[in-house]
Short mmCIF file of C-alpha atoms and ligand atoms in Angstrom, two decimals:
data_model
loop_
_atom_site.label_atom_id
_atom_site.label_comp_id
_atom_site.label_asym_id
_atom_site.label_seq_id
_atom_site.Cartn_x
_atom_site.Cartn_y
_atom_site.Cartn_z
CA MET A 1 0.00 0.00 0.00
CA ALA A 2 1.42 3.34 -1.05
CA VAL A 3 1.51 5.71 1.93
CA ILE A 4 0.29 9.10 0.70
CA LYS A 5 -0.72 10.80 3.97
CA SER A 6 0.02 14.47 4.62
CA ASN A 7 -0.82 15.52 1.08
CA GLY A 8 1.31 12.77 -0.42
CA TYR A 9 4.32 13.86 1.64
CA GLY A 10 3.78 17.34 0.21
CA HIS A 11 3.55 16.25 -3.43
CA GLY A 12 -0.24 16.45 -3.76
CA MET A 13 -2.19 13.44 -2.53
CA ALA A 14 -4.53 13.01 -5.51
CA ARG A 15 -1.63 13.60 -7.91
CA VAL A 16 0.42 10.86 -6.26
CA ALA A 17 -2.55 8.49 -6.18
CA ALA A 18 -3.14 9.03 -9.91
CA THR A 19 0.55 8.44 -10.66
CA LEU A 20 0.56 5.26 -8.57
CA ALA A 21 -2.80 4.07 -9.87
CA ASP A 22 -1.57 0.45 -9.98
CA ALA A 23 -0.79 0.31 -6.26
CA ASP A 24 -2.63 -2.53 -4.50
CA GLY A 25 -3.88 0.01 -1.99
CA PHE A 26 -3.22 3.36 -0.36
CA ALA A 27 -2.67 4.40 3.23
CA VAL A 28 -3.49 7.77 4.77
CA ALA A 29 -3.57 9.04 8.34
CA SER A 30 -7.13 10.31 8.62
CA ILE A 31 -10.66 9.73 7.39
CA ASP A 32 -10.68 13.22 5.85
CA GLU A 33 -7.71 12.29 3.68
CA ALA A 34 -9.37 9.04 2.65
CA VAL A 35 -12.64 10.77 1.74
CA GLU A 36 -10.69 13.28 -0.34
CA LEU A 37 -9.13 10.39 -2.24
CA ARG A 38 -12.52 8.81 -2.90
CA ALA A 39 -13.76 12.20 -4.16
CA ALA A 40 -10.79 12.23 -6.54
CA GLY A 41 -12.01 8.91 -7.97
CA VAL A 42 -9.60 6.52 -6.26
CA ASP A 43 -11.24 3.10 -6.05
CA ARG A 44 -8.43 1.06 -4.49
CA PRO A 45 -8.53 -0.13 -0.87
CA ILE A 46 -7.60 2.74 1.46
CA THR A 47 -6.20 2.03 4.91
CA VAL A 48 -6.72 4.74 7.52
CA LEU A 49 -3.63 4.40 9.71
CA GLY A 50 -5.08 6.48 12.55
CA GLY A 51 -8.29 4.46 12.73
CA PHE A 52 -11.28 6.44 13.91
CA PHE A 53 -11.60 8.73 16.90
CA ARG A 54 -15.28 8.24 17.83
CA PRO A 55 -17.92 5.62 17.04
CA THR A 56 -19.88 8.02 14.81
CA GLU A 57 -16.98 7.91 12.37
CA LEU A 58 -17.30 4.17 11.95
CA ALA A 59 -20.07 4.60 9.37
CA ALA A 60 -17.63 6.40 7.06
CA MET A 61 -15.53 3.24 6.94
CA GLY A 62 -18.41 1.33 5.39
CA ASP A 63 -19.71 4.24 3.29
CA TYR A 64 -16.34 4.94 1.70
CA HIS A 65 -15.02 1.41 1.82
CA LEU A 66 -12.05 2.23 4.06
CA LEU A 67 -9.96 -0.07 6.25
CA PRO A 68 -9.59 1.36 9.75
CA THR A 69 -6.54 0.53 11.81
CA LEU A 70 -7.86 -0.37 15.26
CA HIS A 71 -5.51 0.29 18.16
CA ARG A 72 -7.84 0.99 21.11
CA ILE A 73 -10.24 -1.39 22.77
CA ASP A 74 -13.16 1.07 22.53
CA GLN A 75 -12.75 0.97 18.74
CA VAL A 76 -13.09 -2.79 18.85
CA ASP A 77 -16.15 -2.43 21.10
CA ALA A 78 -17.69 0.12 18.72
CA LEU A 79 -17.14 -2.11 15.72
CA ALA A 80 -18.53 -5.19 17.46
CA ALA A 81 -21.60 -3.21 18.59
CA ALA A 82 -22.20 -1.48 15.25
CA PRO A 83 -25.68 -2.01 13.81
CA GLY A 84 -25.90 -4.07 10.59
CA GLY A 85 -24.39 -3.17 7.28
CA ALA A 86 -21.84 -4.80 5.08
CA PRO A 87 -18.87 -6.26 6.95
CA ILE A 88 -15.62 -4.30 6.60
CA ASP A 89 -11.94 -5.21 6.36
CA VAL A 90 -9.89 -3.97 9.29
CA TRP A 91 -6.31 -3.80 10.41
CA LEU A 92 -5.40 -4.38 14.03
CA LYS A 93 -2.26 -2.74 15.28
CA VAL A 94 0.05 -4.36 17.80
CA ASP A 95 2.66 -2.35 19.67
CA THR A 96 5.89 -4.32 19.35
CA GLY A 97 8.14 -1.54 20.61
CA MET A 98 7.21 1.76 18.99
CA HIS A 99 5.20 2.58 22.13
CA ARG A 100 2.87 4.96 20.42
CA LEU A 101 -0.29 3.25 19.08
CA GLY A 102 -1.31 -0.38 19.28
CA PHE A 103 -2.49 -3.18 21.51
CA HIS A 104 -0.16 -4.94 23.90
CA PRO A 105 0.95 -8.27 22.37
CA ARG A 106 -0.70 -10.18 25.21
CA GLU A 107 -4.11 -8.67 24.31
CA ALA A 108 -3.88 -9.65 20.67
CA ALA A 109 -5.23 -13.20 20.66
CA ALA A 110 -8.41 -12.34 22.56
CA ILE A 111 -9.14 -9.33 20.35
CA HIS A 112 -8.51 -11.39 17.27
CA THR A 113 -10.86 -14.14 18.38
CA ARG A 114 -13.57 -11.65 19.25
CA LEU A 115 -13.46 -9.81 15.92
CA ALA A 116 -12.86 -12.89 13.79
CA GLY A 117 -16.27 -14.11 14.92
CA SER A 118 -18.01 -10.79 14.33
CA PRO A 119 -20.46 -10.39 11.44
CA ARG A 120 -19.17 -6.79 11.16
CA VAL A 121 -15.73 -7.93 10.00
CA SER A 122 -14.69 -9.63 6.78
CA THR A 123 -10.88 -9.68 6.70
CA LEU A 124 -8.78 -9.09 9.80
CA GLY A 125 -5.13 -8.16 9.33
CA TRP A 126 -2.40 -7.44 11.85
CA MET A 127 0.16 -4.70 11.48
CA THR A 128 2.93 -3.18 13.54
CA HIS A 129 5.15 -0.15 13.02
CA LEU A 130 8.94 -0.07 13.27
CA ALA A 131 10.46 2.56 15.56
CA ASN A 132 14.13 2.33 14.54
CA ALA A 133 14.09 1.39 10.87
CA ASP A 134 15.96 4.62 10.07
CA ASP A 135 19.06 3.06 11.66
CA ARG A 136 20.33 -0.08 9.95
CA ALA A 137 22.67 -0.80 12.86
CA SER A 138 19.87 -0.89 15.43
CA ALA A 139 19.01 -4.25 16.98
CA ALA A 140 15.53 -2.97 17.87
CA THR A 141 14.01 -3.80 14.49
CA ASP A 142 14.74 -7.52 14.71
CA LEU A 143 13.31 -7.55 18.22
CA GLN A 144 10.12 -5.90 16.93
CA ILE A 145 9.83 -8.40 14.07
CA ASP A 146 10.28 -11.28 16.55
CA ALA A 147 7.67 -9.78 18.86
CA PHE A 148 5.26 -9.49 15.92
CA ASP A 149 5.82 -13.11 14.94
CA ARG A 150 5.17 -14.29 18.50
CA THR A 151 2.01 -12.17 18.65
CA ILE A 152 0.43 -13.54 15.50
CA ALA A 153 1.70 -17.11 15.85
CA GLY A 154 -1.25 -19.36 15.14
CA LEU A 155 -3.47 -16.57 13.77
CA SER A 156 -4.20 -16.79 10.10
CA CYS A 157 -4.33 -13.22 8.81
CA PRO A 158 -2.74 -10.74 6.39
CA GLN A 159 0.38 -9.22 7.94
CA SER A 160 2.14 -5.89 7.50
CA ILE A 161 5.30 -4.61 9.17
CA ALA A 162 7.58 -2.75 6.77
CA ASN A 163 7.81 0.98 6.19
CA SER A 164 10.48 2.22 3.74
CA GLY A 165 13.30 1.37 6.15
CA GLY A 166 11.98 -2.17 6.62
CA ILE A 167 11.55 -2.62 2.87
CA LEU A 168 15.12 -1.56 2.12
CA ALA A 169 17.00 -3.13 5.01
CA TRP A 170 14.95 -5.95 6.61
CA PRO A 171 13.71 -8.35 3.91
CA HIS A 172 12.05 -10.62 6.46
CA SER A 173 9.77 -7.72 7.43
CA HIS A 174 8.08 -7.70 4.00
CA ARG A 175 5.10 -10.07 4.59
CA ASP A 176 1.76 -9.68 2.77
CA TRP A 177 1.65 -5.88 2.61
CA VAL A 178 4.49 -3.38 2.71
CA ARG A 179 3.85 0.27 3.51
CA PRO A 180 6.35 2.44 1.62
CA GLY A 181 6.16 6.17 2.23
CA ILE A 182 9.28 8.31 1.91
CA MET A 183 10.97 6.02 -0.64
CA LEU A 184 8.11 6.55 -3.10
CA TYR A 185 9.19 10.17 -3.24
CA GLY A 186 12.82 9.29 -3.91
CA ALA A 187 14.24 10.07 -0.48
CA SER A 188 16.02 7.72 1.88
CA PRO A 189 14.48 6.70 5.21
CA PHE A 190 17.95 6.29 6.71
CA LEU A 191 19.78 8.90 8.74
CA THR A 192 23.11 8.80 6.94
CA ASP A 193 22.59 8.32 3.18
CA THR A 194 20.45 9.59 0.32
CA GLY A 195 17.86 8.12 -2.02
CA ALA A 196 20.45 7.80 -4.78
CA ASP A 197 22.28 5.22 -2.63
CA HIS A 198 19.19 3.01 -3.08
CA GLY A 199 18.63 3.74 -6.76
CA LEU A 200 15.87 6.25 -5.96
CA LYS A 201 15.33 9.52 -7.81
CA PRO A 202 13.92 12.66 -6.21
CA VAL A 203 10.32 13.24 -7.20
CA MET A 204 10.18 16.86 -5.98
CA THR A 205 12.61 19.53 -7.07
CA LEU A 206 12.11 22.86 -5.29
CA THR A 207 13.36 25.71 -7.44
CA SER A 208 13.45 29.49 -7.42
CA GLU A 209 15.59 32.23 -8.90
CA ILE A 210 18.04 34.93 -8.00
CA MET A 211 16.10 38.15 -7.31
CA ALA A 212 19.09 40.41 -6.56
CA VAL A 213 22.88 40.37 -6.65
CA LYS A 214 24.68 42.76 -4.28
CA LEU A 215 28.28 43.63 -3.69
CA TYR A 216 29.30 44.04 -0.04
CA GLY A 217 32.56 44.87 1.70
CA ALA A 218 34.53 43.11 4.42
CA GLY A 219 32.65 43.42 7.72
CA ASP A 220 29.17 43.89 6.22
CA ALA A 221 26.62 41.76 8.09
CA ILE A 222 23.97 39.93 6.07
CA GLY A 223 20.29 39.70 6.99
CA TYR A 224 18.34 39.47 10.28
CA GLY A 225 20.55 39.59 13.32
CA GLY A 226 23.63 40.09 11.19
CA THR A 227 24.68 36.53 11.99
CA TRP A 228 26.96 36.22 8.97
CA VAL A 229 29.63 38.80 8.19
CA CYS A 230 31.40 39.15 4.83
CA PRO A 231 35.09 38.27 5.27
CA GLU A 232 36.06 40.26 2.16
CA GLU A 233 34.50 42.24 -0.65
CA MET A 234 32.12 39.78 -2.29
CA ALA A 235 28.86 39.26 -4.13
CA VAL A 236 25.81 37.99 -2.25
CA GLY A 237 22.79 36.61 -4.07
CA VAL A 238 19.25 36.98 -2.79
CA VAL A 239 17.01 34.01 -3.64
CA ALA A 240 13.22 34.23 -3.66
CA ILE A 241 12.44 31.42 -1.22
CA GLY A 242 12.01 31.40 2.55
CA TYR A 243 10.30 29.69 5.44
CA GLY A 244 6.99 31.04 4.14
CA ASP A 245 7.48 28.61 1.28
CA GLY A 246 8.61 25.76 3.48
CA TYR A 247 12.35 26.28 3.23
CA PRO A 248 13.55 25.45 6.76
CA ARG A 249 14.40 28.46 8.92
CA HIS A 250 16.87 26.31 10.83
CA ALA A 251 19.06 25.74 7.76
CA SER A 252 22.41 27.01 8.96
CA SER A 253 24.99 29.10 7.14
CA GLY A 254 26.79 26.65 4.85
CA THR A 255 23.67 24.75 3.76
CA PRO A 256 24.20 24.03 0.05
CA VAL A 257 22.11 25.81 -2.57
CA LEU A 258 22.47 25.13 -6.31
CA VAL A 259 22.84 28.37 -8.28
CA ASN A 260 23.29 27.85 -12.01
CA GLY A 261 24.06 24.24 -11.13
CA VAL A 262 26.91 25.28 -8.79
CA ARG A 263 26.79 24.37 -5.09
CA LEU A 264 27.06 27.56 -3.06
CA PRO A 265 26.65 28.08 0.68
CA LEU A 266 23.64 29.76 2.23
CA VAL A 267 24.76 32.65 4.45
CA GLY A 268 22.86 34.40 7.23
CA ARG A 269 19.37 33.66 8.48
CA VAL A 270 16.54 32.30 6.40
CA SER A 271 13.80 34.95 6.13
CA MET A 272 10.13 34.38 5.36
CA ASP A 273 10.51 35.22 1.68
CA MET A 274 14.24 35.21 0.97
CA ILE A 275 17.56 33.56 1.60
CA THR A 276 21.03 34.92 0.90
CA VAL A 277 23.84 32.99 -0.77
CA ASP A 278 27.62 33.48 -0.97
CA LEU A 279 28.26 33.97 -4.70
CA ARG A 280 32.05 33.81 -4.58
CA GLY A 281 31.89 30.36 -6.18
CA CYS A 282 29.86 31.66 -9.14
CA PRO A 283 30.66 35.35 -9.55
CA THR A 284 28.86 35.77 -12.89
CA THR A 285 25.47 35.08 -11.26
CA ALA A 286 22.76 37.56 -12.29
CA PRO A 287 19.13 38.21 -11.37
CA GLY A 288 16.86 35.62 -12.97
CA ASP A 289 19.41 32.82 -12.74
CA PRO A 290 17.94 29.46 -11.69
CA VAL A 291 18.26 28.13 -8.16
CA VAL A 292 17.57 24.62 -6.86
CA LEU A 293 16.87 24.33 -3.13
CA TRP A 294 16.54 20.54 -3.16
CA GLY A 295 15.75 17.71 -5.55
CA ASN A 296 17.58 17.12 -8.82
CA GLY A 297 21.28 17.71 -8.16
CA LEU A 298 20.86 18.47 -4.45
CA PRO A 299 19.51 15.74 -2.15
CA VAL A 300 16.78 16.89 0.22
CA GLU A 301 18.45 14.65 2.84
CA GLU A 302 21.49 16.92 2.83
CA VAL A 303 19.45 20.08 3.33
CA ALA A 304 17.44 18.37 6.08
CA ARG A 305 20.60 17.40 7.97
CA ARG A 306 21.88 20.98 7.80
CA ALA A 307 18.55 22.13 9.20
CA GLY A 308 18.48 19.57 12.02
CA THR A 309 15.51 17.73 10.58
CA ILE A 310 14.54 14.88 8.24
CA PRO A 311 13.52 14.92 4.57
CA TYR A 312 9.96 13.96 5.55
CA GLU A 313 9.44 17.32 7.25
CA LEU A 314 10.86 19.35 4.38
CA LEU A 315 8.77 17.56 1.75
CA CYS A 316 5.57 17.79 3.82
CA GLY A 317 6.24 21.42 4.67
CA VAL A 318 6.21 23.05 1.23
CA THR A 319 3.45 25.64 1.54
CA GLN A 320 0.48 26.65 -0.58
CA ARG A 321 2.38 29.66 -1.85
CA VAL A 322 4.67 27.47 -3.93
CA HIS A 323 3.51 26.91 -7.49
CA PHE A 324 3.43 23.21 -8.37
CA GLU A 325 4.32 22.07 -11.84
CA GLU A 326 3.90 18.45 -12.79
CA MET A 327 6.58 17.09 -15.11
CA ASP A 328 6.62 13.78 -16.93
CA GLY A 329 9.19 11.46 -15.43
CA GLU A 330 11.16 9.12 -17.57
C1 PLP B 401 3.92 6.98 7.69
C2 PLP B 401 3.81 5.54 7.89
C3 PLP B 401 4.45 4.63 7.03
C4 PLP B 401 5.41 5.06 5.95
O1 PLP B 401 6.67 5.31 6.54
P1 PLP B 401 7.94 5.71 5.66
O2 PLP B 401 9.04 5.80 6.63
O3 PLP B 401 7.62 7.06 5.06
O4 PLP B 401 8.12 4.67 4.62
C5 PLP B 401 4.19 3.28 7.22
N1 PLP B 401 3.39 2.84 8.22
C6 PLP B 401 2.79 3.69 9.08
C7 PLP B 401 1.94 3.15 10.17
C8 PLP B 401 3.00 5.07 8.96
O5 PLP B 401 2.43 5.88 9.85
#
């Protein structure tokens, strides 16, 4: 199931669903997202990873043919007590170590037995979520997979464990359904490499252009707070992108920016609408010249690390102000 929550990791949920029309299913976080997909004409199975918050929302699961992920006992109670209607497929979530959502492994068998006998349920699957799959050296993932296997031993049901990290680094986590998210967008789930290391290509390229080129002298301080000071007479480029567009304000001086295809360092603070770049590495730069903030030629993972965050947050965070253009991939 292709995970396209949070507006398709910032790429446009309906756009991603249309591009991945052959996926066996989709997964989103909320009922609202799922309903939006149905309105866009998506007819594949849609898993709602957050389940439902109150019993009144249960009807939407049947109406829109969605698979809730049940992780609280009151959700199980609500489903078992629901008045007639066609039975629905559900996922049950077991907490094997993430310690966020999910039933305790020792509760699993009883819940399974109860729902397996319910006329409200057709297919009952079990899933778990990996907490440390971003770190290939972590022993926690194997422990979680073992805990999952012990939990579902003897239960006959569809199984799902793997997010992108599991898919790429733990083959025995694959099971019946995998749940790729970040890798679909060409970025790596791991902390220390990039999508290219896994043969992935960036789907999103965030671009802008140079809006001004200025010459400053030694000692001139650039931008809010004057946190970066020119060490010599030099050209500084102003790029039309800022945190109002989703470029991270925490990107530090030195974060790479591609200007005319040349990697140049960001200098000074990120403003709402602008950033400033040291042009000494490309002194012929002029207003109108193209700038890539991340994507083709500049991995989003690298920018994320310089900003103390992860590519997920940068991709999800591109704001409404940014104009989206859809290009044909090869
Ligand atoms: C978001 C999410 C995924 C996808 O994770 P990636 O790391 O982006 O591949 C898979 N499963 C669940 C339960 C999720 O919440």
